[in-house]
Coordinates of C-alpha atoms and ligand atoms in Angstrom, one line a residue:
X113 CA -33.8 17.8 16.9
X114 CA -31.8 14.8 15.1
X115 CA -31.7 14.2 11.2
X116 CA -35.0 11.3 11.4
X117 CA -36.9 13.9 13.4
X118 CA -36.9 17.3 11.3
X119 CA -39.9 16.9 9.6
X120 CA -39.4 20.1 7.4
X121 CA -36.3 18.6 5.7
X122 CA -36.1 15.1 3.5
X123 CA -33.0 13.8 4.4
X124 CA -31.8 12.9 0.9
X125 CA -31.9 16.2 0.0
X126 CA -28.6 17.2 2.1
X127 CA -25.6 16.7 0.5
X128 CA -23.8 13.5 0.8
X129 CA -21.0 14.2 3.2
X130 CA -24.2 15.8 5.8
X131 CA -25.3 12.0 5.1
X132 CA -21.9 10.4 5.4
X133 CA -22.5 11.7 9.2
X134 CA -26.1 11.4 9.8
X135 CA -28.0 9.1 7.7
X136 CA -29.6 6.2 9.5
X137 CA -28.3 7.4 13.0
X138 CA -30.6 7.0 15.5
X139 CA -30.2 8.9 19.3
X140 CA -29.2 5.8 21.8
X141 CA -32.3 5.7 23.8
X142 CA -30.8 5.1 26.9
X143 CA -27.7 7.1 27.4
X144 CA -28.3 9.3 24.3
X145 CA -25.0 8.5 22.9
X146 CA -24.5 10.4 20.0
X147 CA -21.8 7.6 18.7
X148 CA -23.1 4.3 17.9
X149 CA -22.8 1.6 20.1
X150 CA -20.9 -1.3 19.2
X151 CA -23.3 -4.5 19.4
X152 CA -20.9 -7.8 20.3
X153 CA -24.1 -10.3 20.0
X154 CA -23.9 -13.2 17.8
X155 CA -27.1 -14.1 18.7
X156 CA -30.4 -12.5 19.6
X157 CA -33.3 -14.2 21.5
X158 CA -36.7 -13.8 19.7
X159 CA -40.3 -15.5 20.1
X160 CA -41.0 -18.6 18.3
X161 CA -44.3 -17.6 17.7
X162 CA -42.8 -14.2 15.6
X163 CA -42.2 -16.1 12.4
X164 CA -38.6 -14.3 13.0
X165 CA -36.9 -17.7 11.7
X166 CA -38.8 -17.6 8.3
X167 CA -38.7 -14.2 8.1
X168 CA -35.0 -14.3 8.4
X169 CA -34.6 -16.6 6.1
X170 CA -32.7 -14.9 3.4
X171 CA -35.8 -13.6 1.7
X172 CA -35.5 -10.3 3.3
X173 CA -33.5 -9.7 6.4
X174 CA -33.9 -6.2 6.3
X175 CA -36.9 -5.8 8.9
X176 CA -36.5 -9.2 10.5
X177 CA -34.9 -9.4 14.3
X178 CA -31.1 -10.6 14.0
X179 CA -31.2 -14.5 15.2
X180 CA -27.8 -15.4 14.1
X181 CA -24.7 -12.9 13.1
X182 CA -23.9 -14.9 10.1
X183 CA -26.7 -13.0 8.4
X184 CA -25.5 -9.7 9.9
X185 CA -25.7 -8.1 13.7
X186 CA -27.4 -4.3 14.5
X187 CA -23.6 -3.0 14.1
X188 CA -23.1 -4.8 10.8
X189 CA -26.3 -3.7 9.5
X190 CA -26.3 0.1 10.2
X191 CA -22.8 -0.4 8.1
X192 CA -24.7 -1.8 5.4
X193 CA -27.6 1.0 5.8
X194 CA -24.9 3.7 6.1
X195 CA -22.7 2.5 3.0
X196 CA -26.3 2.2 0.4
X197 CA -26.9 5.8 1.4
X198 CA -24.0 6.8 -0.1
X199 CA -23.9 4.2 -2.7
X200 CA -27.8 5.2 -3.9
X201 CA -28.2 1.1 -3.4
X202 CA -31.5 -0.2 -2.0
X203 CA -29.4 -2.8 -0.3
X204 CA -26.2 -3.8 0.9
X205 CA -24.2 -6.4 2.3
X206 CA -20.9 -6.6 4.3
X207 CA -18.6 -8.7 3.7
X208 CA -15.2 -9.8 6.1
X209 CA -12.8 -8.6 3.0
X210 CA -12.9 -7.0 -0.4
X211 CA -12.0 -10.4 -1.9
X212 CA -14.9 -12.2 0.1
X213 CA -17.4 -9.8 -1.6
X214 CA -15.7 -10.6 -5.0
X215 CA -15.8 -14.2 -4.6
X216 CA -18.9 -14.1 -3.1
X217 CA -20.3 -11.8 -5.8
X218 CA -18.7 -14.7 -8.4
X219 CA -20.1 -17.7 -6.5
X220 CA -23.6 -16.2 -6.4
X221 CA -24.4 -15.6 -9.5
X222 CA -22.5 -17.8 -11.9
X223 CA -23.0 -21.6 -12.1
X224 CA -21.3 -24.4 -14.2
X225 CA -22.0 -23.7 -18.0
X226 CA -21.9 -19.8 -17.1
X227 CA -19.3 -17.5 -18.9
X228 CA -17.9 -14.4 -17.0
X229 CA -15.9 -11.7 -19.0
X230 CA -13.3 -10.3 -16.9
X231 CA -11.5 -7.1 -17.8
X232 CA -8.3 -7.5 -17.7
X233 CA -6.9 -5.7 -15.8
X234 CA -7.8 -5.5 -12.2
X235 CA -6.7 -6.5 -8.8
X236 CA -4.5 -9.4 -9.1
X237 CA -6.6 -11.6 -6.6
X238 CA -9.4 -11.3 -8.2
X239 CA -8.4 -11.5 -11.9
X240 CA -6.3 -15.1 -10.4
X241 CA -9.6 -16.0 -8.9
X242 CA -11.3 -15.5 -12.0
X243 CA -9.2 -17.1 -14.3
X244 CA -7.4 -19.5 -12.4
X245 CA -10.1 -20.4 -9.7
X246 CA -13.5 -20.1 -11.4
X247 CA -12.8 -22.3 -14.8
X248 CA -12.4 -25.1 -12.0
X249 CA -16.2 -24.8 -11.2
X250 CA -16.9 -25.6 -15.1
X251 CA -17.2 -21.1 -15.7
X252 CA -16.0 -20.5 -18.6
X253 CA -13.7 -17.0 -18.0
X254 CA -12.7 -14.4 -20.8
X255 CA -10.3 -11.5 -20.3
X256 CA -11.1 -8.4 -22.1
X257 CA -9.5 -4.9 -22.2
X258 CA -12.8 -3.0 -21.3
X259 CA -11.8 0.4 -21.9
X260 CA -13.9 -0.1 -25.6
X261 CA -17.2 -0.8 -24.7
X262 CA -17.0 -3.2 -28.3
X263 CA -14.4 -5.1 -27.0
X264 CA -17.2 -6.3 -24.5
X265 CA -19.8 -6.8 -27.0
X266 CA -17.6 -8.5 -29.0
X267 CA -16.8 -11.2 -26.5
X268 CA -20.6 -11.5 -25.8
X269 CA -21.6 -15.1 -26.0
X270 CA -25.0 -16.7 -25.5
X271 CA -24.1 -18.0 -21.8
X272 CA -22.5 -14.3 -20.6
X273 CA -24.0 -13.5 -17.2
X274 CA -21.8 -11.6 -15.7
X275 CA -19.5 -8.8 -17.1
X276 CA -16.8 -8.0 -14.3
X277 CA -14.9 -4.5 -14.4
X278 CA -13.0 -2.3 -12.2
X279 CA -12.3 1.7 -13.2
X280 CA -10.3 3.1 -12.6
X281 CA -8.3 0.2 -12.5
X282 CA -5.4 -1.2 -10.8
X283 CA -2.4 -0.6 -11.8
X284 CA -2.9 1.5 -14.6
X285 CA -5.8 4.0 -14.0
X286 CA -7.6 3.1 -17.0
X287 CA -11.3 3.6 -17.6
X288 CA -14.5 1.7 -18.5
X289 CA -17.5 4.0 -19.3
X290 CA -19.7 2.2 -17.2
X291 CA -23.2 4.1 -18.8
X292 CA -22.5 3.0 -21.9
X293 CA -21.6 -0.7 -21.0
X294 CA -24.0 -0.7 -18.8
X295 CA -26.4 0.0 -21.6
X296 CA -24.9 -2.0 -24.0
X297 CA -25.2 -5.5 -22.1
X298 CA -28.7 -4.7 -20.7
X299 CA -29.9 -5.8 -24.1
X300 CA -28.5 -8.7 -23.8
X301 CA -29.9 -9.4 -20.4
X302 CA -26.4 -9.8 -19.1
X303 CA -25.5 -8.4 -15.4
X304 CA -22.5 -5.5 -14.7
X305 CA -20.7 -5.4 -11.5
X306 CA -17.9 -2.9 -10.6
X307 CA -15.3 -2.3 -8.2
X308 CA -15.3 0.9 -7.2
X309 CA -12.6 0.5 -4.3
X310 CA -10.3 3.0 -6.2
X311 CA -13.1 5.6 -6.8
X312 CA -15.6 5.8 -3.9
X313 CA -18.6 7.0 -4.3
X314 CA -17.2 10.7 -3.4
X315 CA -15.6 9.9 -7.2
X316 CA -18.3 7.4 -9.0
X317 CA -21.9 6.0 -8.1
X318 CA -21.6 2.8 -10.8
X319 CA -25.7 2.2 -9.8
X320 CA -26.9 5.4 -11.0
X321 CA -25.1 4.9 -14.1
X322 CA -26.5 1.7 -14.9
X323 CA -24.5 -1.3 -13.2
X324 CA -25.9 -3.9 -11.6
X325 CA -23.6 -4.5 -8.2
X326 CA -20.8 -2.5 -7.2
X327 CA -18.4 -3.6 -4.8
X328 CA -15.7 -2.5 -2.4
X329 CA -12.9 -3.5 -0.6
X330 CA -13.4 -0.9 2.7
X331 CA -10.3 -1.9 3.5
X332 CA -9.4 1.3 1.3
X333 CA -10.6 4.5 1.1
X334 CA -13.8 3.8 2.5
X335 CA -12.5 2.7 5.7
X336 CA -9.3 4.8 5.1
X337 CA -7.2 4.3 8.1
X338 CA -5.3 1.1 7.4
X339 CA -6.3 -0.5 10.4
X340 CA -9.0 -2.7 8.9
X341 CA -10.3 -5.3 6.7
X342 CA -13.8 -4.9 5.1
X343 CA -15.8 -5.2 2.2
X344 CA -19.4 -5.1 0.1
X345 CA -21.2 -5.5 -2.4
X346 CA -24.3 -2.9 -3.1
X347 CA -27.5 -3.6 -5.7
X348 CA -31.4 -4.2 -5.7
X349 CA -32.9 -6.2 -2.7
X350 CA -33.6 -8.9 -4.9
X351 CA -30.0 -9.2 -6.5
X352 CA -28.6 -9.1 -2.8
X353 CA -30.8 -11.6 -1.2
X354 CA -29.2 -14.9 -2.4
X355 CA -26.2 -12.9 -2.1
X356 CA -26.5 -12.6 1.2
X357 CA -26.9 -16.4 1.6
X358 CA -23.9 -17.5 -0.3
X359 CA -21.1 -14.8 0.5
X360 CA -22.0 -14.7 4.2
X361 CA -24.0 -17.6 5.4
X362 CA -22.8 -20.5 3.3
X363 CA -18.9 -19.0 2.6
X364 CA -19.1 -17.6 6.5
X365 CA -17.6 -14.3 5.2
X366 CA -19.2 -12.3 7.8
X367 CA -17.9 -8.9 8.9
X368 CA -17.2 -8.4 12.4
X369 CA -19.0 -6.5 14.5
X370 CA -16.0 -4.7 15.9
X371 CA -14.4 -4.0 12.0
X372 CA -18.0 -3.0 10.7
X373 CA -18.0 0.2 13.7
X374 CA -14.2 1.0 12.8
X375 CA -15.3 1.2 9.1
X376 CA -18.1 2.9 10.2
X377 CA -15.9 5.5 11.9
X378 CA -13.8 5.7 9.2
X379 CA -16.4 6.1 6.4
X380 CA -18.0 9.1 8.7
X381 CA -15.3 11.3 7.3
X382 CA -15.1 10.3 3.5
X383 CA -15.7 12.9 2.0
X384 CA -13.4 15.0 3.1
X385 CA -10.8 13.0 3.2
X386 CA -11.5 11.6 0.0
X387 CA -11.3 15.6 -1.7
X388 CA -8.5 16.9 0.1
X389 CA -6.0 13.6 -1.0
X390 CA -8.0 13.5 -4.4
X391 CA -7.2 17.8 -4.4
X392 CA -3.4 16.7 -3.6
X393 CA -2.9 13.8 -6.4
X394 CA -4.0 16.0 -8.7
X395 CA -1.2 18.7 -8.1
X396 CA 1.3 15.7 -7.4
X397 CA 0.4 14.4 -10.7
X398 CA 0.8 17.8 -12.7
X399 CA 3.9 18.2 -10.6
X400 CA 5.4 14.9 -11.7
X401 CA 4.6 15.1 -15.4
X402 CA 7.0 18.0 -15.4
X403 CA 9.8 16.2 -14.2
X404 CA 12.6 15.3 -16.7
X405 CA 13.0 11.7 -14.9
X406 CA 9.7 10.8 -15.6
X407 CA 9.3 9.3 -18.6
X408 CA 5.1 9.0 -18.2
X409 CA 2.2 9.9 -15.3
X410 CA -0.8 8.1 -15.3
X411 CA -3.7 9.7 -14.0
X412 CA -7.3 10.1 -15.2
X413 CA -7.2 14.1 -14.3
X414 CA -4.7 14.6 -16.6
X415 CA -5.7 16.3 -19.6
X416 CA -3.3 13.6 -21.3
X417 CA -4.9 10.4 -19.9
X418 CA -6.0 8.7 -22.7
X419 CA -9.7 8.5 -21.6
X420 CA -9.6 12.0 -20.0
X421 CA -13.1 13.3 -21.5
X422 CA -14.4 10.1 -19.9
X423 CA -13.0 10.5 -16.4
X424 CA -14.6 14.2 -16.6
X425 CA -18.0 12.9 -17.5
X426 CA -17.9 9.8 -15.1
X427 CA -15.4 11.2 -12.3
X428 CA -16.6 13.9 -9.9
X429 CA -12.8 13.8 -8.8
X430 CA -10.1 11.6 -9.7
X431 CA -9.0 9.6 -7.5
X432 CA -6.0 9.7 -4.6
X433 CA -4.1 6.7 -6.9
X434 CA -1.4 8.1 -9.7
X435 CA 1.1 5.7 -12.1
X436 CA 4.4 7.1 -13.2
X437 CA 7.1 5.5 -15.7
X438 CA 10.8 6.5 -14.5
X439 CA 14.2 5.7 -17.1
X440 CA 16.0 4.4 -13.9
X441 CA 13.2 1.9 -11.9
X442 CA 15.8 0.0 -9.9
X443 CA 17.3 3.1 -8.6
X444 CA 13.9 4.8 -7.6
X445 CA 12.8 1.8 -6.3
X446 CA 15.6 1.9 -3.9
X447 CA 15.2 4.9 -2.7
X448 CA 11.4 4.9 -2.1
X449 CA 12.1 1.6 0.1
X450 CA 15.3 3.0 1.3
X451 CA 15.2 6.4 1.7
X452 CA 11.7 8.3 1.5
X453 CA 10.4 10.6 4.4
X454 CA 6.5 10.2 4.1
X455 CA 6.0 7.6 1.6
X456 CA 5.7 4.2 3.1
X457 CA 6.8 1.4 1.0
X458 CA 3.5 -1.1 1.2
X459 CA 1.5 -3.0 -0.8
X460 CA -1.9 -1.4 -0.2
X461 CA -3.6 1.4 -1.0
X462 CA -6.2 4.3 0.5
X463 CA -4.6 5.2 4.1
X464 CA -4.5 8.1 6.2
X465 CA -0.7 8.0 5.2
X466 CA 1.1 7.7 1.6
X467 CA 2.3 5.2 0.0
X468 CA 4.3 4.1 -2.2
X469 CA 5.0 1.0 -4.1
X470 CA 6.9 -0.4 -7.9
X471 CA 5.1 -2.7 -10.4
X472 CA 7.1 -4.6 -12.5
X473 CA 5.3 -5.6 -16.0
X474 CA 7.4 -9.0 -16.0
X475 CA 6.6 -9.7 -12.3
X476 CA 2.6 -9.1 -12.7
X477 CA 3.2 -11.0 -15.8
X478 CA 4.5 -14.3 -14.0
X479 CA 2.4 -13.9 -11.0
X480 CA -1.1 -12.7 -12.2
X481 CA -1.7 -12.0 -15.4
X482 CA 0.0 -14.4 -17.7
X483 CA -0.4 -12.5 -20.6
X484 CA -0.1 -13.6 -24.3
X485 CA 2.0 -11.6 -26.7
X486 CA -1.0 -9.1 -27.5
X487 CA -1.7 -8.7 -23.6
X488 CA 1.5 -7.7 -23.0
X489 CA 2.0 -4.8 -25.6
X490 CA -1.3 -3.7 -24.9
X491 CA 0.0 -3.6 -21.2
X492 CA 3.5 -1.9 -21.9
X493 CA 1.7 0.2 -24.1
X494 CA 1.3 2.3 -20.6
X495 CA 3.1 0.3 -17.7
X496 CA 6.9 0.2 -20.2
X497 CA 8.7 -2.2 -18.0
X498 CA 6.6 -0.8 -14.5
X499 CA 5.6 1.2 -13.2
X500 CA 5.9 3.6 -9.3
X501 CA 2.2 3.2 -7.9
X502 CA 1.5 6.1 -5.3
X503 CA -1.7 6.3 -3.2
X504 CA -1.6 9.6 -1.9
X505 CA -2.7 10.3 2.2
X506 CA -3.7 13.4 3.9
X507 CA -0.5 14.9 4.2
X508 CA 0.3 18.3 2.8
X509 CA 0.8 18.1 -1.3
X510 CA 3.9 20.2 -0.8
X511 CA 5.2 18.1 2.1
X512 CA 4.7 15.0 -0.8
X513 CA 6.2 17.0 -3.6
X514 CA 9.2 17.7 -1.5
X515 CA 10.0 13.6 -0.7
X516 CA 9.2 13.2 -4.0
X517 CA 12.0 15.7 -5.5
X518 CA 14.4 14.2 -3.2
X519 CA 13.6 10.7 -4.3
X520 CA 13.6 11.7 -7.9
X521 CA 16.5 13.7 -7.7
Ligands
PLP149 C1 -9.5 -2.7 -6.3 C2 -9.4 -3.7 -5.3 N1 -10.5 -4.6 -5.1 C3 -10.5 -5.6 -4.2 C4 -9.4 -5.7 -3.3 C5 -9.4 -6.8 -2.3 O1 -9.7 -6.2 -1.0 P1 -9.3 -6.9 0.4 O2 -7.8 -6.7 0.5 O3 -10.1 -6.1 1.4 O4 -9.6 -8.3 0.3 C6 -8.3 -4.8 -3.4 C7 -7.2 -4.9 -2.5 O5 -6.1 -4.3 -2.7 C8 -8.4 -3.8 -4.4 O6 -7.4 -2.9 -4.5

């Protein structure tokens, strides 16, 4: 008997990491493969008299046969099924990257005359996108510090459409309370997208607290493997539609077939994954704020996280991504490129494996952010002059805490 078939049990009411592995699987009909087969097709032949072209046409593709992979392909779109499931989103589309859903997400729904509030701080692509990029399609762009839902009200002008936040957020691990914004600008008829990339929705489900889209970059967590790009963005049918038309007919951000069944793979074991290293940077983060060379740790499941009641209300874990302030950042730098057993020293974040990586306030200052004088403090207020960002893998949290005493010696 498979999941669709057991008639005495509704599948939404197993718990999500039975879904994670069975929702929307069907039993291959012919060799009764229990992993899904990878579909190559760009195209698919279909009857002219079926009204498939019509039906296809970005009204609702979720029923219609696939003509053309731009829209998606059978692979693509049990991704998309798979990743609502877990998102509770009645629709879903994949994108080639995380920044093609961003941009796409941007392109979509804001037009010349439009104002976007951006929080600001989030990942550096697509802050520069936002307020380097967008302004030059006549969008007017403010930066906000989110973590006050007021701040947001505040900056609430009559053309608002879209309010744009990511939490926790990059690199600082601060929090938006996404209810009560959520709230807040549905009064004003004013649309709430997330990225959840750095909680999952083994951490956060931004839909069922209110926000309009969430998106992801798989290439993350989701995914988990580093061996893939990927991303989505998740809402209502009707939100997703003209979505669908801009991000990955009109931009061509199509995911592959072949990434969308990696992803897939990856995503199978989430959960898991996602509370053992969640479990670990936890203990690693307790660990490191009792070290004398560390000067401040950053992490929403400490009880000394600034927004901690938050990130117990909002957070069903806290994440596998910590912060931490050392006196000496040159030296530790050094030998986290130089000299550390299980860290990796990369630029990314959400793999298999650790890793490692140092933020300098005055470099994300000249490359992203550009902040004014009050940015700045408000940034130094908890990066000080950087900070060591660690996304923390699957390997033992001893194994970690005993590179990391050797690095901090
Ligand atoms: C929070 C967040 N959003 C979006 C992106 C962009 O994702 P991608 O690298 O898949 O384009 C990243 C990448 O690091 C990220 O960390």
């Amino acid at each position: 008997m498979h999941y669709h078939d057991a008639d005495q049990t509704e599948p939404e009411t197993y718990a999500p990491q039975t879904q994670a592995l069975h929702a929307m699987l069907q039993a291959d009909p012919v060799h009764q493969a229990i992993a899904p087969s990878i579909v190559m097709s760009v195209n698919h032949s279909f009857s002219p008299e079926s009204g498939a072209f019509s039906a296809c046409g970005l009204d609702d593709i979720a029923d219609a046969p696939y003509l053309y992979a731009g829209w998606t392909n059978p692979t693509v779109r049990l991704l998309e099924q798979r990743l609502a499931v877990l998102e509770h989103a009645e629709e879903a589309l994949a994108t080639a990257t995380g920044m093609a859903a961003a941009s796409g997400l941007f392109l979509s729904v804001l037009k010349a005359g439009d104002h976007l509030i951006v929080s600001d701080m989030c990942y550096a692509a697509v802050y520069e996108f936002a307020t380097q990029v967008l302004p030059g399609f006549g969008i007017e762009v403010s930066v906000v510090n989110t973590e006050c839902t007021n701040n947001v009200q505040q900056a609430l002008k009559k053309n608002t459409k879209l309010v744009h936040i990511e939490t926790p957020s990059n690199p600082l691990l601060r929090l938006t309370d996404i209810g009560a914004l959520a709230q807040c600008l549905k009064s004003h008829g004013v649309r709430l997208s997330v990225d959840s990339t750095f909680s999952t929705p083994v951490v956060t489900r931004p839909l069922d607290l209110g926000a309009d889209f969430v998106i992801h970059s798989l290439t993350k967590f989701i995914n988990g493997h580093g061996d893939v790009l990927g991303g989505c963005i998740l809402g209502s049918k009707a939100l997703l539609s003209p979505i669908r038309a801009m991000a990955g007919v009109y931009l061509g951000a199509t995911l592959s077939a072949q990434s969308a069944w990696l992803i897939m793979r990856g995503m199978e074991t989430l959960y898991p994954r996602m509370k053992t290293l969640c479990d670990s940077a936890l203990q690693i983060a307790q660990w490191l704020e009792s070290h004398p060379r560390v000067a401040r740790v950053l992490y929403p499941g400490l009880a000394s996280h600034q927004q901690f009641s938050l990130a117990q209300r909002q957070m069903d874990h806290f994440g596998g991504i910590i912060a931490f302030q050392v006196d000496d950042i040159d030296l530790i730098e050094q030998r986290f490129a130089q000299e550390s057993a299980l860290f990796y020293y990369a630029y990314s974040i959400g793999h298999q494996r650790s890793l490692a990586v140092v933020m300098r306030t005055d470099d994300l200052d000249a490359s992203t952010y550009r902040f004014t004088p009050q940015q700045k403090a408000d940034f130094c207020r908890d990066a000080g002059q950087g900070v060591v960002r660690l996304s923390i893998g699957l390997e033992a949290a001893e194994d970690l805490i005993r590179d990391l005493q050797r690095l901090l010696r």
